[in-house]
CSV table of C-alpha atoms and ligand atoms in Angstrom, one decimal:
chain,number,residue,atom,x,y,z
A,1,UNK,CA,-48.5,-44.8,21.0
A,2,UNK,CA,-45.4,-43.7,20.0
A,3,UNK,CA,-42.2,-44.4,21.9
A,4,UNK,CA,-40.7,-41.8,24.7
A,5,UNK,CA,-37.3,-40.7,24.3
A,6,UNK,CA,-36.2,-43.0,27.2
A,7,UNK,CA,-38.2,-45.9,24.9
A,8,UNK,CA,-36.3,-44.9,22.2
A,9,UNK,CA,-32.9,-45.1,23.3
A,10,UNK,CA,-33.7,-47.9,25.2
A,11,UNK,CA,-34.3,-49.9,22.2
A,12,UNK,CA,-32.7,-48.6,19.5
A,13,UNK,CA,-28.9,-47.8,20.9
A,14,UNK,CA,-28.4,-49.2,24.7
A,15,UNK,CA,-28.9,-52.8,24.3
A,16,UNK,CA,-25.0,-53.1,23.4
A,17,UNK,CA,-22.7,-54.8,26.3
A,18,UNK,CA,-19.4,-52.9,26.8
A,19,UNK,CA,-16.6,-54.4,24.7
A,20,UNK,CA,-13.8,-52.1,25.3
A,21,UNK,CA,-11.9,-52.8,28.9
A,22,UNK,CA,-11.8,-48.4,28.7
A,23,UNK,CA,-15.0,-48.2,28.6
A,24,UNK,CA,-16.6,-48.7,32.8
A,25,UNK,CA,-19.9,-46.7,32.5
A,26,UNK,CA,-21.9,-46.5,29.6
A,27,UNK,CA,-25.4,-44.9,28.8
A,28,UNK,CA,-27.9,-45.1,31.4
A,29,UNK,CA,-26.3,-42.1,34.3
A,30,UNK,CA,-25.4,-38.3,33.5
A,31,UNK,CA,-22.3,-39.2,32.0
A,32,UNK,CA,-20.3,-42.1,30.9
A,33,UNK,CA,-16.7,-42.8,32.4
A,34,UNK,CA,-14.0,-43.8,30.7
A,35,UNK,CA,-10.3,-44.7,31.9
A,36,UNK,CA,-7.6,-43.1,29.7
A,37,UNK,CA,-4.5,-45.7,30.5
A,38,UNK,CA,-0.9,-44.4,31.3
A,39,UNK,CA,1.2,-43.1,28.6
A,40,UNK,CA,-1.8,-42.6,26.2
A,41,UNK,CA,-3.2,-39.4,24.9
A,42,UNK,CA,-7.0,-39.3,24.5
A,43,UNK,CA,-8.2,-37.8,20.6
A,44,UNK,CA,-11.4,-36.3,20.8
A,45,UNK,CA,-13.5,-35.6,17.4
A,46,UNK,CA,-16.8,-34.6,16.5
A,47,UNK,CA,-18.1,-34.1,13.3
A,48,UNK,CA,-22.5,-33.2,12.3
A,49,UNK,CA,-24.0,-34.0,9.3
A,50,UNK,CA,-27.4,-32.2,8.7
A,51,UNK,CA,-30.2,-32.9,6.1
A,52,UNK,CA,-30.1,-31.2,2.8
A,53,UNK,CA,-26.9,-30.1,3.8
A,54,UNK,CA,-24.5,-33.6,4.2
A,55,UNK,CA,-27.1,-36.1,2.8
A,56,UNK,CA,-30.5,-35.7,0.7
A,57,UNK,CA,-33.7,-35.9,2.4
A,58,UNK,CA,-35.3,-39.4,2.1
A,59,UNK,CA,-31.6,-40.6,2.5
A,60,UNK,CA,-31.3,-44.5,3.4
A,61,UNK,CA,-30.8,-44.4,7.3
A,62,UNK,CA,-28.9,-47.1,7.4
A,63,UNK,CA,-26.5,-45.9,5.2
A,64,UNK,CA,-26.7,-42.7,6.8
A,65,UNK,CA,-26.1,-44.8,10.2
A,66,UNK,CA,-23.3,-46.2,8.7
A,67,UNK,CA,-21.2,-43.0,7.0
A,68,UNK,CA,-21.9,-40.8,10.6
A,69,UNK,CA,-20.1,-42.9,12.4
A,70,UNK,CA,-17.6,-43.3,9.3
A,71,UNK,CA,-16.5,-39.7,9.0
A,72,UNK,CA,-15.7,-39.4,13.1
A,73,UNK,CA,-13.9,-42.7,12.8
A,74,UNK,CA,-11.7,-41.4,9.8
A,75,UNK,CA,-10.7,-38.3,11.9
A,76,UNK,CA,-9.0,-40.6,14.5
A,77,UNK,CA,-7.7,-42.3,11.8
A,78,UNK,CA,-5.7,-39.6,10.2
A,79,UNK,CA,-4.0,-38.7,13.5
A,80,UNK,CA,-3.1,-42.7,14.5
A,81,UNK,CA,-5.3,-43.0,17.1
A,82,UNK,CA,-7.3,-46.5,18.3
A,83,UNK,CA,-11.1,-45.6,18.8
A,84,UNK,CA,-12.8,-47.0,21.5
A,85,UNK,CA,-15.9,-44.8,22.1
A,86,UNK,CA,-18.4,-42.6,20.6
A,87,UNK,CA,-21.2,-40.3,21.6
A,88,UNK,CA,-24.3,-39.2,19.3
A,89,UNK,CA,-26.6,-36.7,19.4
A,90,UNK,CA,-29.6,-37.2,17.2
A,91,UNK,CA,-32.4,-34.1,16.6
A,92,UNK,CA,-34.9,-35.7,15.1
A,93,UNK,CA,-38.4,-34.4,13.7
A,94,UNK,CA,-40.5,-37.2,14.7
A,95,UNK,CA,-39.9,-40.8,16.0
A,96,UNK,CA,-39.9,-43.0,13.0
A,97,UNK,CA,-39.2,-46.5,14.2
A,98,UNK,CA,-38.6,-48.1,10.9
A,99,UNK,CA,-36.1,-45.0,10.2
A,100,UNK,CA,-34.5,-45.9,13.6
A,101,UNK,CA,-33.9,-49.4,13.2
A,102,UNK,CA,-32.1,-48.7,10.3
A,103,UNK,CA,-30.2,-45.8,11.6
A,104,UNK,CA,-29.0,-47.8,14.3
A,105,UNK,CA,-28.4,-51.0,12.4
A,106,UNK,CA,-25.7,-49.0,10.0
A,107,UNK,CA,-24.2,-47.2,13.5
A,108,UNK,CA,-23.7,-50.3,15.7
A,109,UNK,CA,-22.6,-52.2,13.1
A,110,UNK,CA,-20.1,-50.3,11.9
A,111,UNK,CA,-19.1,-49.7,15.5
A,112,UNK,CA,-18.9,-53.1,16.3
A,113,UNK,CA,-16.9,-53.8,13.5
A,114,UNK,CA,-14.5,-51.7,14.6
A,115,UNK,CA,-15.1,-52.6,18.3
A,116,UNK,CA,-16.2,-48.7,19.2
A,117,UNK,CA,-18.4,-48.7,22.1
A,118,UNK,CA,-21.8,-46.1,21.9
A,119,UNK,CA,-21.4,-44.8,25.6
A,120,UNK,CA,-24.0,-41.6,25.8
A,121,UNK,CA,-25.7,-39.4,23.9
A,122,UNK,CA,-28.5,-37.4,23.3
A,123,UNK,CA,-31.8,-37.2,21.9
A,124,UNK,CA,-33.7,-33.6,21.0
A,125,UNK,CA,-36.7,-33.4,18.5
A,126,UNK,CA,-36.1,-30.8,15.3
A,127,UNK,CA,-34.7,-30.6,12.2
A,128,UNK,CA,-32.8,-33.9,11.4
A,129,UNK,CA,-29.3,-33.2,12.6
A,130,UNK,CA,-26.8,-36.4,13.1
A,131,UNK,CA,-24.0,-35.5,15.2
A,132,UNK,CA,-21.4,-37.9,16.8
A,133,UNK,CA,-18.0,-37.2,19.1
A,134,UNK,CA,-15.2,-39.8,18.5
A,135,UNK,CA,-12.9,-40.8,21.2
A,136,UNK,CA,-9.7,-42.8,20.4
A,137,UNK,CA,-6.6,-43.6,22.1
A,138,UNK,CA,-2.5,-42.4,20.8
A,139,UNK,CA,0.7,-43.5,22.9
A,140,UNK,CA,1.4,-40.3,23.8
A,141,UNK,CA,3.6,-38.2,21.2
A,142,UNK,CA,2.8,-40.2,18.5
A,143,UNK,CA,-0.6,-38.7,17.1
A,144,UNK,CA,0.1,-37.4,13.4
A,145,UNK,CA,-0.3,-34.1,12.9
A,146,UNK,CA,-1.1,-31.8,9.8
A,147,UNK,CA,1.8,-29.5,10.9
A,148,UNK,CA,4.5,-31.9,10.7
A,149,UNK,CA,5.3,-32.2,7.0
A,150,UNK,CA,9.3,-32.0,6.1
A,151,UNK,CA,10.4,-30.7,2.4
A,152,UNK,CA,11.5,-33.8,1.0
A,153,UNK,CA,8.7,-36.0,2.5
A,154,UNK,CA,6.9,-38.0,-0.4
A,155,UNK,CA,3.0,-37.6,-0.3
A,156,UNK,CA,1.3,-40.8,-0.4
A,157,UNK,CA,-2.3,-42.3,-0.2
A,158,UNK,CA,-3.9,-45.1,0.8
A,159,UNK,CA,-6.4,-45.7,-1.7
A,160,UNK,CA,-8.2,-44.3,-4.6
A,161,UNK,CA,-9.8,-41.1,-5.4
A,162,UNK,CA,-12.7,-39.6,-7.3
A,163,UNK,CA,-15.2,-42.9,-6.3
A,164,UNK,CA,-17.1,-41.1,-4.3
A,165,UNK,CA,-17.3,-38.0,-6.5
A,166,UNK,CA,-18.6,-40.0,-9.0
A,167,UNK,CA,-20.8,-41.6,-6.9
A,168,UNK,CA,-22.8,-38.2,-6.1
A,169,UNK,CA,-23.0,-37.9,-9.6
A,170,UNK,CA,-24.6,-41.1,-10.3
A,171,UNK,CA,-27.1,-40.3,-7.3
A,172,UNK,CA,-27.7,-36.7,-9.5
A,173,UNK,CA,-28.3,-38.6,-12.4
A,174,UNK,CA,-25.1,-39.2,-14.1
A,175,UNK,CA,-25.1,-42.8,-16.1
A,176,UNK,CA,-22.2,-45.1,-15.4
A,177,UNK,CA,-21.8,-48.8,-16.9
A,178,UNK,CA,-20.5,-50.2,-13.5
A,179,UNK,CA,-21.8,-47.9,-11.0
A,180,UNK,CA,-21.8,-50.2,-8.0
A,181,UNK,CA,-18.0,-49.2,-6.4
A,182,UNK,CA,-18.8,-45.4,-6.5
A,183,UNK,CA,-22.2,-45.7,-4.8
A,184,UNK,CA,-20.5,-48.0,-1.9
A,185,UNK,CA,-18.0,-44.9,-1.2
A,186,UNK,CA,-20.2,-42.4,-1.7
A,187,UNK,CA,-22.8,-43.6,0.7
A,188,UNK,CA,-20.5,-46.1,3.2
A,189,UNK,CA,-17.1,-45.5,2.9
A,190,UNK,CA,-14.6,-47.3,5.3
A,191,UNK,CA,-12.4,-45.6,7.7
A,192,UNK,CA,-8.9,-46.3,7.4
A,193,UNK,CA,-8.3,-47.1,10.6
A,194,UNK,CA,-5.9,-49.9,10.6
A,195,UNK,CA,-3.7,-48.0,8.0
A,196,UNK,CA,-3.8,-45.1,10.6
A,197,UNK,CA,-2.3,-47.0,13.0
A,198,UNK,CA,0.6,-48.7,11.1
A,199,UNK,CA,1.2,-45.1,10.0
A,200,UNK,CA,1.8,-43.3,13.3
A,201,UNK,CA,5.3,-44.7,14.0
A,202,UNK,CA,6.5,-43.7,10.6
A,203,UNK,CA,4.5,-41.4,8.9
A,204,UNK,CA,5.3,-37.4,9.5
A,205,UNK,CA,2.4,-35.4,8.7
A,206,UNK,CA,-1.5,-37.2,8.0
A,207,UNK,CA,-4.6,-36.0,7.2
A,208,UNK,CA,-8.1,-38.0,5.7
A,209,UNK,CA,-9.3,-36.8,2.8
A,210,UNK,CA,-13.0,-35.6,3.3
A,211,UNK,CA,-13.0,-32.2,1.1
A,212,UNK,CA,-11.2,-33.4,-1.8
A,213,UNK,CA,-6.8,-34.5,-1.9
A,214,UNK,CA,-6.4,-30.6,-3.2
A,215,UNK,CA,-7.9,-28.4,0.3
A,216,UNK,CA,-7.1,-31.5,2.5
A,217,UNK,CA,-3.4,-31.8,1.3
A,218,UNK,CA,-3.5,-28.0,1.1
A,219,UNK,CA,-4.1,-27.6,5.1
A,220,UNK,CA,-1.0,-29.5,5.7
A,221,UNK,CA,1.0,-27.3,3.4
A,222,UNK,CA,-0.5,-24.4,5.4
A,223,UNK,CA,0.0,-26.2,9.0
A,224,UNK,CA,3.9,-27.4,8.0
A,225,UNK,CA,4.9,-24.2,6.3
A,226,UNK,CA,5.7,-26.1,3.3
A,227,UNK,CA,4.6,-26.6,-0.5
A,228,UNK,CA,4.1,-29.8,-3.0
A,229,UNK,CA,4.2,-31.0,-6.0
A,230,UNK,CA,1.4,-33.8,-6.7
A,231,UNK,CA,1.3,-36.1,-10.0
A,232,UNK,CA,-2.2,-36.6,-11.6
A,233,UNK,CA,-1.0,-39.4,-13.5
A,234,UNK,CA,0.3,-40.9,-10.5
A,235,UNK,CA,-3.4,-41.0,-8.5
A,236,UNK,CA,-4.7,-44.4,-8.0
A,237,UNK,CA,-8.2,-44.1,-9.9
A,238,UNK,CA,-10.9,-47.1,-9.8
A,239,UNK,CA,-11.8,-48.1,-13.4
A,240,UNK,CA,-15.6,-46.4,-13.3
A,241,UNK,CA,-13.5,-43.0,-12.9
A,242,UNK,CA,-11.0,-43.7,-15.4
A,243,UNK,CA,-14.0,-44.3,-17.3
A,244,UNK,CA,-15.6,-40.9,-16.6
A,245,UNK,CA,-12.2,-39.0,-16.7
A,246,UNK,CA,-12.1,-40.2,-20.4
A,247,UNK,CA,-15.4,-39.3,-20.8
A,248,UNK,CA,-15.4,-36.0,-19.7
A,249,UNK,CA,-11.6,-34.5,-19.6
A,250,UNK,CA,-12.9,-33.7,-16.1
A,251,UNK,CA,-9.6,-34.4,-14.9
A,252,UNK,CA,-9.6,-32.0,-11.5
A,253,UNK,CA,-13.1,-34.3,-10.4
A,254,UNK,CA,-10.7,-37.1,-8.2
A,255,UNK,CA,-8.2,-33.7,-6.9
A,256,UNK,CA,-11.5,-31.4,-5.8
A,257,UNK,CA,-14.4,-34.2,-5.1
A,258,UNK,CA,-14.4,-35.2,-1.3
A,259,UNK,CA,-15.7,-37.6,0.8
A,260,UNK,CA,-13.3,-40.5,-0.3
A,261,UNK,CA,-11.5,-40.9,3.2
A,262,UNK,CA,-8.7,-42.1,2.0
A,263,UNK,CA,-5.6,-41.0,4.2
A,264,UNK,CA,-3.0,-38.8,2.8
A,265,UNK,CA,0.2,-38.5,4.7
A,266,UNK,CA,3.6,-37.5,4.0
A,267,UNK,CA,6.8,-39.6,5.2
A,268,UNK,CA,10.6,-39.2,5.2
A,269,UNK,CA,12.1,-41.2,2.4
A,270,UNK,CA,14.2,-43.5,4.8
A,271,UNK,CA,11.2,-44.7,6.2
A,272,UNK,CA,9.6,-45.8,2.9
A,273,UNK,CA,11.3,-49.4,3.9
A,274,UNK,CA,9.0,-49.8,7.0
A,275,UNK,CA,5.9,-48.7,5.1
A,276,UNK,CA,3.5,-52.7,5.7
A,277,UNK,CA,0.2,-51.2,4.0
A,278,UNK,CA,-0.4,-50.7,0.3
A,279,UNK,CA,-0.2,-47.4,-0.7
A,280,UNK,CA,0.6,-45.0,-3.1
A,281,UNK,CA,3.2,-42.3,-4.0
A,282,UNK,CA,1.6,-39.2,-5.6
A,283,UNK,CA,4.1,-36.4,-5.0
A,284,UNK,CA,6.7,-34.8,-2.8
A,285,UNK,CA,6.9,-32.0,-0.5
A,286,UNK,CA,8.8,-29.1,-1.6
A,287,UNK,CA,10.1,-26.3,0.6
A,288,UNK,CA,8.5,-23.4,-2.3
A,289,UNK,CA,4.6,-22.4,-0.8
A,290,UNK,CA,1.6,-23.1,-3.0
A,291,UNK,CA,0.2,-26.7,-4.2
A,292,UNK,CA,1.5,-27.6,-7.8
A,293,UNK,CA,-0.1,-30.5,-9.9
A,294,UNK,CA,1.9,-32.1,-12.8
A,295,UNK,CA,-0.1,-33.6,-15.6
A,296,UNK,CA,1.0,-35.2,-18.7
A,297,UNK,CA,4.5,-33.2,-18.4
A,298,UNK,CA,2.8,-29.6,-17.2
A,299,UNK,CA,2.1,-28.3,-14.6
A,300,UNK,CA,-1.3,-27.3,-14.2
A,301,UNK,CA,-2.4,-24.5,-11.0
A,302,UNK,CA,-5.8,-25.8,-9.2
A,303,UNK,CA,-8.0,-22.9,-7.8
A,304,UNK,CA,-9.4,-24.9,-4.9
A,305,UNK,CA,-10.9,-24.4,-1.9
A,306,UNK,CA,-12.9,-27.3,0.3
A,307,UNK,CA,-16.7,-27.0,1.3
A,308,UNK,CA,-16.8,-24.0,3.5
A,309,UNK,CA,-20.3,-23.5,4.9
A,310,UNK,CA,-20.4,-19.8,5.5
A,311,UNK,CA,-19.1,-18.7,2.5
B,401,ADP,P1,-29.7,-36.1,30.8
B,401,ADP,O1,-31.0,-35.6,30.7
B,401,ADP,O2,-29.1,-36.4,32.1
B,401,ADP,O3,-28.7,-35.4,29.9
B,401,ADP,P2,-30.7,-37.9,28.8
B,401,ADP,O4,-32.1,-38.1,29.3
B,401,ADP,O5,-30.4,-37.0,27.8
B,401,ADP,O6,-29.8,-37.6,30.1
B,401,ADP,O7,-30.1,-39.3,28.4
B,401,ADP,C1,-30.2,-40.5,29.2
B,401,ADP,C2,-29.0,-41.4,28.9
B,401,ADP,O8,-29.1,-41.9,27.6
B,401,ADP,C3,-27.7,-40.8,29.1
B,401,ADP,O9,-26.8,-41.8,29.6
B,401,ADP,C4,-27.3,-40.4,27.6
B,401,ADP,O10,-25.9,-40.4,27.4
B,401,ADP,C5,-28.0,-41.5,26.8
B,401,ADP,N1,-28.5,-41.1,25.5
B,401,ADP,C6,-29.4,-40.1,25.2
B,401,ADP,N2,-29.6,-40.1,23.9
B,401,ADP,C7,-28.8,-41.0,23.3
B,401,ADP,C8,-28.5,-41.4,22.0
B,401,ADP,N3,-29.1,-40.9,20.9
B,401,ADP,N4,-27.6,-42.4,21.8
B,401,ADP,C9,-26.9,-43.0,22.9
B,401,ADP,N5,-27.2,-42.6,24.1
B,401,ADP,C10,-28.1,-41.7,24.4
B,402,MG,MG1,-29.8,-34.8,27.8
């Protein structure tokens, strides 16, 4: 017989003790409580990732486990705030226990990792829909907004680009001598959470970079009122997509390609001093509108727009 939904969360997500002191009710009642401490600001975040839409059918739950929780985690991560708890919703056409144990391998361990509690939830049968809310915790004030770019900021990043661009195209059949760094972004990226939090004291404006550096830095232009200038030669690029730029002159792939989650934020240049994570200067604000992309001593215009799904 196949498990009940009660069997099923039972097993598969509520065996985990409590770890964070915020956390005083977790699943089991109608809702979960949760104490937001003095002086804090609670961020709230939820992001849904749906078959044949975010992730191929057939997709490696584990992995899929494992880049859900990712992506919410990332959010917090781009405003400074500490997550502590997360909700998930999973619609689900039939119960597939070997699919589930997976699933909630890649969740809870990613969670546990970065001590996140799972406090609720819900479970619906349907088309297989993965959605999870995000909870995390700013000093209140201190949350990095996309608004709060100043001309004369420099533009920085935390990691690399284009990895996980090339890793969808490896997974659509595009060969690559050394494939293995590209797939592990691609299909379980890392939120940069820690870097998130050094940031929020001195970084101005933050956002993660999920539909490619070009939209994502392009909605903080919008928010702040402002415009940039970015270097392509300047973008930290792993050696598989140096590589494939050569290969291909397809030099807008690590501007346009998302799902990297690297964190882009923009900071005053006396601050640069107090910056204790490694990161990298790609450009600088400017107060003229528009996004402008230097390359080999031009500047090249980028038609870009991130994933919109109604369009
Ligand atoms: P209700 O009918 O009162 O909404 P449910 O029967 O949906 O409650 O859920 C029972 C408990 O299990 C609740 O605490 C809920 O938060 C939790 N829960 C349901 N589905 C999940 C899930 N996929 N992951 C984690 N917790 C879940
Ligand atoms: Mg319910």
């Amino acid at each position: 017989m196949s498990l009940s939904e009660f069997g099923l969360i039972e097993r598969f997500f509520a065996q985990q003790p409590l770890k964070n002191p915020h956390n005083r009710l977790g699943i089991g009642d109608d809702c979960a409580l949760l104490e937001i401490p003095a002086g804090y600001q609670l961020a709230v975040t939820t992001d849904t990732m749906v078959e044949n839409v975010h992730f191929f059918k057939d997709a490696n739950p584990q992995q899929l486990g494992h880049k859900l929780l990712a992506v919410n985690l990332s959010d917090l991560a781009s405003m400074g705030a500490q997550p502590f708890a997360v909700t998930l919703a999973l619609t689900l056409p039939k119960v597939d226990e070997t699919w589930l144990a997976g699933f909630s391998k890649g969740f809870l361990d990613l969670a546990h990792h970065y001590n996140v509690d799972l406090i609720g939830g819900d479970t619906t049968k349907g088309h297989l829909t993965l959605t999870v809310q995000a909870l995390g915790l700013a000093p209140k004030g201190l949350a990095m907004q996309r608004s709060a770019a100043k001309v004369g900021d420099l533009i920085y990043l935390t990691g690399c680009l284009g990895d996980a661009g090339l890793g969808l195209k490896i997974e659509q059949g595009y060969q690559c001598a050394n494939p293995e760094q590209a797939l592990q972004q691609f299909h379980q990226p890392l939120p940069c959470v820690a870097q998130g939090l050094a940031l929020r004291d001195i970084a101005n404006a933050c956002i993660d970079v999920s539909d490619g550096l070009a939209a994502d830095l392009g909605h903080i232009l919008e928010k702040s009122g402002v415009g940039a200038t970015i270097n392509s030669d300047a973008l930290p690029l792993s050696k598989a997509v140096k590589t494939y730029l050569a290969e291909t002159d397809d030099w807008r792939m690590p501007l346009t390609a998302g799902d990297d989650y690297q964190l882009c934020f923009t900071i005053s240049p006396e601050k640069i001093a107090d910056l204790t994570i490694e990161c990298w200067q790609i450009g600088v604000i400017e107060a003229t509108a528009g996004l402008r992309v230097l390359r080999s001593g031009h500047i090249e215009t980028l038609e870009v727009q991130g994933f919109e799904h109604f369009s």
